JSON list of C-alpha atoms in Angstrom, two decimals:
[
{"chain": "A", "resi": 62, "resn": "UNK", "atom": "CA", "xyz": [22.84, -20.18, -11.85]},
{"chain": "A", "resi": 63, "resn": "UNK", "atom": "CA", "xyz": [23.00, -17.64, -14.15]},
{"chain": "A", "resi": 64, "resn": "UNK", "atom": "CA", "xyz": [23.31, -13.79, -12.99]},
{"chain": "A", "resi": 65, "resn": "UNK", "atom": "CA", "xyz": [20.45, -12.10, -13.46]},
{"chain": "A", "resi": 66, "resn": "UNK", "atom": "CA", "xyz": [21.49, -8.38, -15.54]},
{"chain": "A", "resi": 67, "resn": "UNK", "atom": "CA", "xyz": [20.82, -4.64, -14.80]},
{"chain": "A", "resi": 68, "resn": "UNK", "atom": "CA", "xyz": [17.73, -3.24, -16.80]},
{"chain": "A", "resi": 69, "resn": "UNK", "atom": "CA", "xyz": [18.81, -0.69, -18.97]},
{"chain": "A", "resi": 70, "resn": "UNK", "atom": "CA", "xyz": [17.15, 2.37, -19.50]},
{"chain": "A", "resi": 71, "resn": "UNK", "atom": "CA", "xyz": [17.26, 5.73, -22.14]},
{"chain": "A", "resi": 72, "resn": "UNK", "atom": "CA", "xyz": [17.68, 8.92, -21.06]},
{"chain": "A", "resi": 73, "resn": "UNK", "atom": "CA", "xyz": [14.00, 8.81, -22.10]},
{"chain": "A", "resi": 74, "resn": "UNK", "atom": "CA", "xyz": [13.32, 6.05, -19.90]},
{"chain": "A", "resi": 75, "resn": "UNK", "atom": "CA", "xyz": [14.78, 7.64, -16.56]},
{"chain": "A", "resi": 76, "resn": "UNK", "atom": "CA", "xyz": [12.97, 11.17, -16.84]},
{"chain": "A", "resi": 77, "resn": "UNK", "atom": "CA", "xyz": [9.43, 9.01, -16.89]},
{"chain": "A", "resi": 78, "resn": "UNK", "atom": "CA", "xyz": [10.94, 6.81, -14.08]},
{"chain": "A", "resi": 79, "resn": "UNK", "atom": "CA", "xyz": [11.67, 9.94, -12.38]},
{"chain": "A", "resi": 80, "resn": "UNK", "atom": "CA", "xyz": [8.49, 11.50, -12.45]},
{"chain": "A", "resi": 81, "resn": "UNK", "atom": "CA", "xyz": [6.58, 8.04, -11.50]},
{"chain": "A", "resi": 82, "resn": "UNK", "atom": "CA", "xyz": [8.76, 7.33, -8.59]},
{"chain": "A", "resi": 83, "resn": "UNK", "atom": "CA", "xyz": [7.37, 11.23, -7.64]},
{"chain": "A", "resi": 84, "resn": "UNK", "atom": "CA", "xyz": [4.16, 12.61, -7.15]},
{"chain": "A", "resi": 85, "resn": "UNK", "atom": "CA", "xyz": [2.05, 12.64, -10.95]},
{"chain": "A", "resi": 86, "resn": "UNK", "atom": "CA", "xyz": [0.96, 15.19, -11.92]},
{"chain": "A", "resi": 87, "resn": "UNK", "atom": "CA", "xyz": [-2.03, 16.38, -10.64]},
{"chain": "A", "resi": 88, "resn": "UNK", "atom": "CA", "xyz": [-4.27, 16.35, -13.43]},
{"chain": "A", "resi": 89, "resn": "UNK", "atom": "CA", "xyz": [-7.01, 14.51, -15.94]},
{"chain": "A", "resi": 90, "resn": "UNK", "atom": "CA", "xyz": [-4.10, 13.33, -17.98]},
{"chain": "A", "resi": 91, "resn": "UNK", "atom": "CA", "xyz": [-1.08, 12.31, -15.53]},
{"chain": "A", "resi": 92, "resn": "UNK", "atom": "CA", "xyz": [0.57, 9.76, -18.30]},
{"chain": "A", "resi": 93, "resn": "UNK", "atom": "CA", "xyz": [-0.27, 12.60, -21.14]},
{"chain": "A", "resi": 94, "resn": "UNK", "atom": "CA", "xyz": [1.28, 15.16, -18.51]},
{"chain": "A", "resi": 95, "resn": "UNK", "atom": "CA", "xyz": [4.47, 12.90, -18.78]},
{"chain": "A", "resi": 96, "resn": "UNK", "atom": "CA", "xyz": [5.02, 12.35, -21.62]},
{"chain": "A", "resi": 97, "resn": "UNK", "atom": "CA", "xyz": [5.09, 15.89, -22.07]},
{"chain": "A", "resi": 98, "resn": "UNK", "atom": "CA", "xyz": [7.58, 16.55, -20.02]},
{"chain": "A", "resi": 99, "resn": "UNK", "atom": "CA", "xyz": [10.09, 13.46, -21.00]},
{"chain": "A", "resi": 100, "resn": "UNK", "atom": "CA", "xyz": [9.69, 14.38, -24.69]},
{"chain": "A", "resi": 101, "resn": "UNK", "atom": "CA", "xyz": [8.13, 10.74, -25.24]},
{"chain": "A", "resi": 102, "resn": "UNK", "atom": "CA", "xyz": [4.46, 9.55, -26.21]},
{"chain": "A", "resi": 103, "resn": "UNK", "atom": "CA", "xyz": [1.53, 9.08, -23.68]},
{"chain": "A", "resi": 104, "resn": "UNK", "atom": "CA", "xyz": [1.81, 5.47, -24.90]},
{"chain": "A", "resi": 105, "resn": "UNK", "atom": "CA", "xyz": [5.54, 4.99, -24.50]},
{"chain": "A", "resi": 106, "resn": "UNK", "atom": "CA", "xyz": [5.16, 6.12, -20.56]},
{"chain": "A", "resi": 107, "resn": "UNK", "atom": "CA", "xyz": [2.33, 3.76, -20.67]},
{"chain": "A", "resi": 108, "resn": "UNK", "atom": "CA", "xyz": [4.01, 0.75, -21.74]},
{"chain": "A", "resi": 109, "resn": "UNK", "atom": "CA", "xyz": [7.52, 1.39, -19.85]},
{"chain": "A", "resi": 110, "resn": "UNK", "atom": "CA", "xyz": [4.96, 1.18, -16.80]},
{"chain": "A", "resi": 111, "resn": "UNK", "atom": "CA", "xyz": [3.03, -1.84, -18.40]},
{"chain": "A", "resi": 112, "resn": "UNK", "atom": "CA", "xyz": [6.54, -3.85, -18.95]},
{"chain": "A", "resi": 113, "resn": "UNK", "atom": "CA", "xyz": [7.83, -2.87, -15.65]},
{"chain": "A", "resi": 114, "resn": "UNK", "atom": "CA", "xyz": [4.79, -4.32, -14.57]},
{"chain": "A", "resi": 115, "resn": "UNK", "atom": "CA", "xyz": [5.15, -7.39, -16.32]},
{"chain": "A", "resi": 116, "resn": "UNK", "atom": "CA", "xyz": [7.99, -8.00, -15.37]},
{"chain": "A", "resi": 117, "resn": "UNK", "atom": "CA", "xyz": [8.11, -8.60, -11.86]},
{"chain": "A", "resi": 118, "resn": "UNK", "atom": "CA", "xyz": [10.22, -5.03, -11.65]},
{"chain": "A", "resi": 119, "resn": "UNK", "atom": "CA", "xyz": [7.69, -3.02, -9.88]},
{"chain": "A", "resi": 120, "resn": "UNK", "atom": "CA", "xyz": [4.93, -4.57, -7.71]},
{"chain": "A", "resi": 121, "resn": "UNK", "atom": "CA", "xyz": [2.35, -1.75, -8.06]},
{"chain": "A", "resi": 122, "resn": "UNK", "atom": "CA", "xyz": [1.87, 1.73, -9.37]},
{"chain": "A", "resi": 123, "resn": "UNK", "atom": "CA", "xyz": [-0.49, 3.35, -7.97]},
{"chain": "A", "resi": 124, "resn": "UNK", "atom": "CA", "xyz": [-0.90, 6.59, -5.57]},
{"chain": "A", "resi": 125, "resn": "UNK", "atom": "CA", "xyz": [-0.08, 6.87, -1.78]},
{"chain": "A", "resi": 126, "resn": "UNK", "atom": "CA", "xyz": [-2.95, 8.42, 0.84]},
{"chain": "A", "resi": 127, "resn": "UNK", "atom": "CA", "xyz": [-1.57, 10.67, 2.58]},
{"chain": "A", "resi": 128, "resn": "UNK", "atom": "CA", "xyz": [-4.64, 10.81, 5.01]},
{"chain": "A", "resi": 129, "resn": "UNK", "atom": "CA", "xyz": [-4.18, 13.90, 7.32]},
{"chain": "A", "resi": 130, "resn": "UNK", "atom": "CA", "xyz": [-4.65, 16.06, 3.77]},
{"chain": "A", "resi": 131, "resn": "UNK", "atom": "CA", "xyz": [-7.68, 13.44, 3.12]},
{"chain": "A", "resi": 132, "resn": "UNK", "atom": "CA", "xyz": [-8.97, 14.84, 6.54]},
{"chain": "A", "resi": 133, "resn": "UNK", "atom": "CA", "xyz": [-8.19, 11.67, 8.37]},
{"chain": "A", "resi": 134, "resn": "UNK", "atom": "CA", "xyz": [-6.98, 12.57, 11.53]},
{"chain": "A", "resi": 135, "resn": "UNK", "atom": "CA", "xyz": [-6.34, 9.13, 13.17]},
{"chain": "A", "resi": 136, "resn": "UNK", "atom": "CA", "xyz": [-4.81, 5.79, 12.06]},
{"chain": "A", "resi": 137, "resn": "UNK", "atom": "CA", "xyz": [-4.40, 2.48, 13.22]},
{"chain": "A", "resi": 138, "resn": "UNK", "atom": "CA", "xyz": [-2.09, -0.73, 12.83]},
{"chain": "A", "resi": 139, "resn": "UNK", "atom": "CA", "xyz": [-4.51, -3.96, 13.40]},
{"chain": "A", "resi": 140, "resn": "UNK", "atom": "CA", "xyz": [-2.85, -7.32, 13.83]},
{"chain": "A", "resi": 141, "resn": "UNK", "atom": "CA", "xyz": [-5.13, -10.01, 13.19]},
{"chain": "A", "resi": 142, "resn": "UNK", "atom": "CA", "xyz": [-5.41, -13.69, 13.84]},
{"chain": "A", "resi": 143, "resn": "UNK", "atom": "CA", "xyz": [-6.58, -15.86, 10.98]},
{"chain": "A", "resi": 144, "resn": "UNK", "atom": "CA", "xyz": [-6.76, -19.12, 10.70]},
{"chain": "A", "resi": 145, "resn": "UNK", "atom": "CA", "xyz": [-4.67, -20.14, 7.48]},
{"chain": "A", "resi": 146, "resn": "UNK", "atom": "CA", "xyz": [-8.26, -21.83, 6.03]},
{"chain": "A", "resi": 147, "resn": "UNK", "atom": "CA", "xyz": [-10.00, -18.45, 6.45]},
{"chain": "A", "resi": 148, "resn": "UNK", "atom": "CA", "xyz": [-7.35, -16.38, 5.41]},
{"chain": "A", "resi": 149, "resn": "UNK", "atom": "CA", "xyz": [-8.58, -15.91, 1.65]},
{"chain": "A", "resi": 150, "resn": "UNK", "atom": "CA", "xyz": [-11.78, -14.86, 2.80]},
{"chain": "A", "resi": 151, "resn": "UNK", "atom": "CA", "xyz": [-11.23, -12.84, 5.98]},
{"chain": "A", "resi": 152, "resn": "UNK", "atom": "CA", "xyz": [-8.58, -10.78, 3.13]},
{"chain": "A", "resi": 153, "resn": "UNK", "atom": "CA", "xyz": [-10.78, -10.64, 1.41]},
{"chain": "A", "resi": 154, "resn": "UNK", "atom": "CA", "xyz": [-12.98, -8.62, 2.77]},
{"chain": "A", "resi": 155, "resn": "UNK", "atom": "CA", "xyz": [-10.50, -6.93, 5.18]},
{"chain": "A", "resi": 156, "resn": "UNK", "atom": "CA", "xyz": [-8.94, -5.61, 1.65]},
{"chain": "A", "resi": 157, "resn": "UNK", "atom": "CA", "xyz": [-12.50, -4.64, 0.29]},
{"chain": "A", "resi": 158, "resn": "UNK", "atom": "CA", "xyz": [-13.42, -1.87, 2.75]},
{"chain": "A", "resi": 159, "resn": "UNK", "atom": "CA", "xyz": [-13.30, 1.63, 2.49]},
{"chain": "A", "resi": 160, "resn": "UNK", "atom": "CA", "xyz": [-11.22, 2.60, 6.01]},
{"chain": "A", "resi": 161, "resn": "UNK", "atom": "CA", "xyz": [-8.45, 0.38, 5.18]},
{"chain": "A", "resi": 162, "resn": "UNK", "atom": "CA", "xyz": [-6.25, 1.14, 3.02]},
{"chain": "A", "resi": 163, "resn": "UNK", "atom": "CA", "xyz": [-3.14, -1.64, 3.59]},
{"chain": "A", "resi": 164, "resn": "UNK", "atom": "CA", "xyz": [-3.96, -5.77, 4.00]},
{"chain": "A", "resi": 165, "resn": "UNK", "atom": "CA", "xyz": [-1.12, -8.29, 4.17]},
{"chain": "A", "resi": 166, "resn": "UNK", "atom": "CA", "xyz": [-0.36, -11.44, 5.35]},
{"chain": "A", "resi": 167, "resn": "UNK", "atom": "CA", "xyz": [2.22, -12.10, 7.06]},
{"chain": "A", "resi": 168, "resn": "UNK", "atom": "CA", "xyz": [3.72, -15.70, 8.86]},
{"chain": "A", "resi": 169, "resn": "UNK", "atom": "CA", "xyz": [3.46, -15.18, 12.61]},
{"chain": "A", "resi": 170, "resn": "UNK", "atom": "CA", "xyz": [6.11, -15.78, 14.52]},
{"chain": "A", "resi": 171, "resn": "UNK", "atom": "CA", "xyz": [7.44, -16.63, 18.66]},
{"chain": "A", "resi": 172, "resn": "UNK", "atom": "CA", "xyz": [5.10, -14.88, 20.71]},
{"chain": "A", "resi": 173, "resn": "UNK", "atom": "CA", "xyz": [2.71, -12.56, 18.09]},
{"chain": "A", "resi": 174, "resn": "UNK", "atom": "CA", "xyz": [0.57, -14.58, 17.39]},
{"chain": "A", "resi": 175, "resn": "UNK", "atom": "CA", "xyz": [-0.98, -12.33, 14.05]},
{"chain": "A", "resi": 176, "resn": "UNK", "atom": "CA", "xyz": [-1.23, -13.33, 10.76]},
{"chain": "A", "resi": 177, "resn": "UNK", "atom": "CA", "xyz": [-2.87, -10.60, 9.13]},
{"chain": "A", "resi": 178, "resn": "UNK", "atom": "CA", "xyz": [-2.19, -6.95, 9.75]},
{"chain": "A", "resi": 179, "resn": "UNK", "atom": "CA", "xyz": [-4.19, -4.16, 7.87]},
{"chain": "A", "resi": 180, "resn": "UNK", "atom": "CA", "xyz": [-4.08, -0.21, 8.19]},
{"chain": "A", "resi": 181, "resn": "UNK", "atom": "CA", "xyz": [-7.12, 1.81, 9.27]},
{"chain": "A", "resi": 182, "resn": "UNK", "atom": "CA", "xyz": [-8.02, 5.34, 8.61]},
{"chain": "A", "resi": 183, "resn": "UNK", "atom": "CA", "xyz": [-10.33, 7.43, 10.58]},
{"chain": "A", "resi": 184, "resn": "UNK", "atom": "CA", "xyz": [-11.41, 11.11, 11.43]},
{"chain": "A", "resi": 185, "resn": "UNK", "atom": "CA", "xyz": [-11.22, 10.44, 15.31]},
{"chain": "A", "resi": 186, "resn": "UNK", "atom": "CA", "xyz": [-9.01, 7.38, 17.10]},
{"chain": "A", "resi": 187, "resn": "UNK", "atom": "CA", "xyz": [-12.32, 6.87, 18.84]},
{"chain": "A", "resi": 188, "resn": "UNK", "atom": "CA", "xyz": [-13.47, 6.19, 14.92]},
{"chain": "A", "resi": 189, "resn": "UNK", "atom": "CA", "xyz": [-11.17, 3.62, 14.67]},
{"chain": "A", "resi": 190, "resn": "UNK", "atom": "CA", "xyz": [-11.82, 1.86, 17.47]},
{"chain": "A", "resi": 191, "resn": "UNK", "atom": "CA", "xyz": [-15.11, 1.93, 15.88]},
{"chain": "A", "resi": 192, "resn": "UNK", "atom": "CA", "xyz": [-14.70, 0.42, 13.21]},
{"chain": "A", "resi": 193, "resn": "UNK", "atom": "CA", "xyz": [-12.25, -2.09, 13.73]},
{"chain": "A", "resi": 194, "resn": "UNK", "atom": "CA", "xyz": [-15.15, -3.05, 15.96]},
{"chain": "A", "resi": 195, "resn": "UNK", "atom": "CA", "xyz": [-17.26, -3.06, 13.08]},
{"chain": "A", "resi": 196, "resn": "UNK", "atom": "CA", "xyz": [-14.05, -5.57, 11.65]},
{"chain": "A", "resi": 197, "resn": "UNK", "atom": "CA", "xyz": [-14.82, -7.85, 14.05]},
{"chain": "A", "resi": 198, "resn": "UNK", "atom": "CA", "xyz": [-18.36, -8.38, 14.07]},
{"chain": "A", "resi": 199, "resn": "UNK", "atom": "CA", "xyz": [-18.49, -8.63, 10.39]},
{"chain": "A", "resi": 200, "resn": "UNK", "atom": "CA", "xyz": [-15.49, -10.66, 10.00]},
{"chain": "A", "resi": 201, "resn": "UNK", "atom": "CA", "xyz": [-15.69, -12.47, 12.94]},
{"chain": "A", "resi": 202, "resn": "UNK", "atom": "CA", "xyz": [-12.16, -12.54, 13.74]},
{"chain": "A", "resi": 203, "resn": "UNK", "atom": "CA", "xyz": [-12.15, -11.27, 17.32]},
{"chain": "A", "resi": 204, "resn": "UNK", "atom": "CA", "xyz": [-8.22, -12.21, 18.28]},
{"chain": "A", "resi": 205, "resn": "UNK", "atom": "CA", "xyz": [-6.42, -8.85, 17.86]},
{"chain": "A", "resi": 206, "resn": "UNK", "atom": "CA", "xyz": [-4.25, -6.30, 18.37]},
{"chain": "A", "resi": 207, "resn": "UNK", "atom": "CA", "xyz": [-5.07, -2.61, 17.37]},
{"chain": "A", "resi": 208, "resn": "UNK", "atom": "CA", "xyz": [-2.03, -0.07, 17.13]},
{"chain": "A", "resi": 209, "resn": "UNK", "atom": "CA", "xyz": [-2.51, 3.69, 17.64]},
{"chain": "A", "resi": 210, "resn": "UNK", "atom": "CA", "xyz": [-0.44, 5.65, 15.76]},
{"chain": "A", "resi": 211, "resn": "UNK", "atom": "CA", "xyz": [1.20, 8.41, 17.53]},
{"chain": "A", "resi": 212, "resn": "UNK", "atom": "CA", "xyz": [2.78, 10.06, 15.04]},
{"chain": "A", "resi": 213, "resn": "UNK", "atom": "CA", "xyz": [4.00, 9.78, 11.47]},
{"chain": "A", "resi": 214, "resn": "UNK", "atom": "CA", "xyz": [7.81, 9.66, 10.90]},
{"chain": "A", "resi": 215, "resn": "UNK", "atom": "CA", "xyz": [8.35, 8.52, 7.56]},
{"chain": "A", "resi": 216, "resn": "UNK", "atom": "CA", "xyz": [6.64, 8.35, 4.15]},
{"chain": "A", "resi": 217, "resn": "UNK", "atom": "CA", "xyz": [8.45, 8.34, 1.36]},
{"chain": "A", "resi": 218, "resn": "UNK", "atom": "CA", "xyz": [8.25, 6.85, -2.02]},
{"chain": "A", "resi": 219, "resn": "UNK", "atom": "CA", "xyz": [11.23, 4.79, -3.16]},
{"chain": "A", "resi": 220, "resn": "UNK", "atom": "CA", "xyz": [13.56, 6.52, -6.09]},
{"chain": "A", "resi": 221, "resn": "UNK", "atom": "CA", "xyz": [15.51, 4.82, -8.34]},
{"chain": "A", "resi": 222, "resn": "UNK", "atom": "CA", "xyz": [17.67, 7.83, -10.24]}
]
C-alpha cells in the first residue's frame, strides 16, 4: 500500500489557511479580504479551498454557530432511534429544520439504541422541548433521548498551522 504524501503548501497558501481556520473577516467580501492580507488574489484563495475540498483534505468549509451570541440561550443534543429504511427521509427532514445546526447518522451500540443525532437551538430549555415535540409529531419518530446542555466547555476550530 503506497504511503500518503503530506500536502506541500507555499508560504502564501499557509497564510491563507491560517486565516481560513480562524474567524473569517466580517465583510461582504471575506475571500477578497483574506487575499489582500495574504498577498494573493481572491481567485487563488477560492481555488485553494476548492482544491482542498475536492481532494478530501477538508470535508467542509463553513460558519460555526455561536448560539449564545446569536440569541439562542439553550440547546439540546437529541439522539433518535430511526429504522435504517427510514434514515434518508428522517435525516433529510431533520437537517432541513432551521432550529437544527447538526444532524448525524451514527452506528448504535450496546444498550444505547440511538443512531441519529441532532443539535437543536432555541431561546430556552422549554422552547427546546417544544421543538422536539414538533419534530416527533412531524417526523413520526418518537423514540429519542434529549440531552439539554448545561454548559459549553469547548468550541474551537481545527488549527493546522
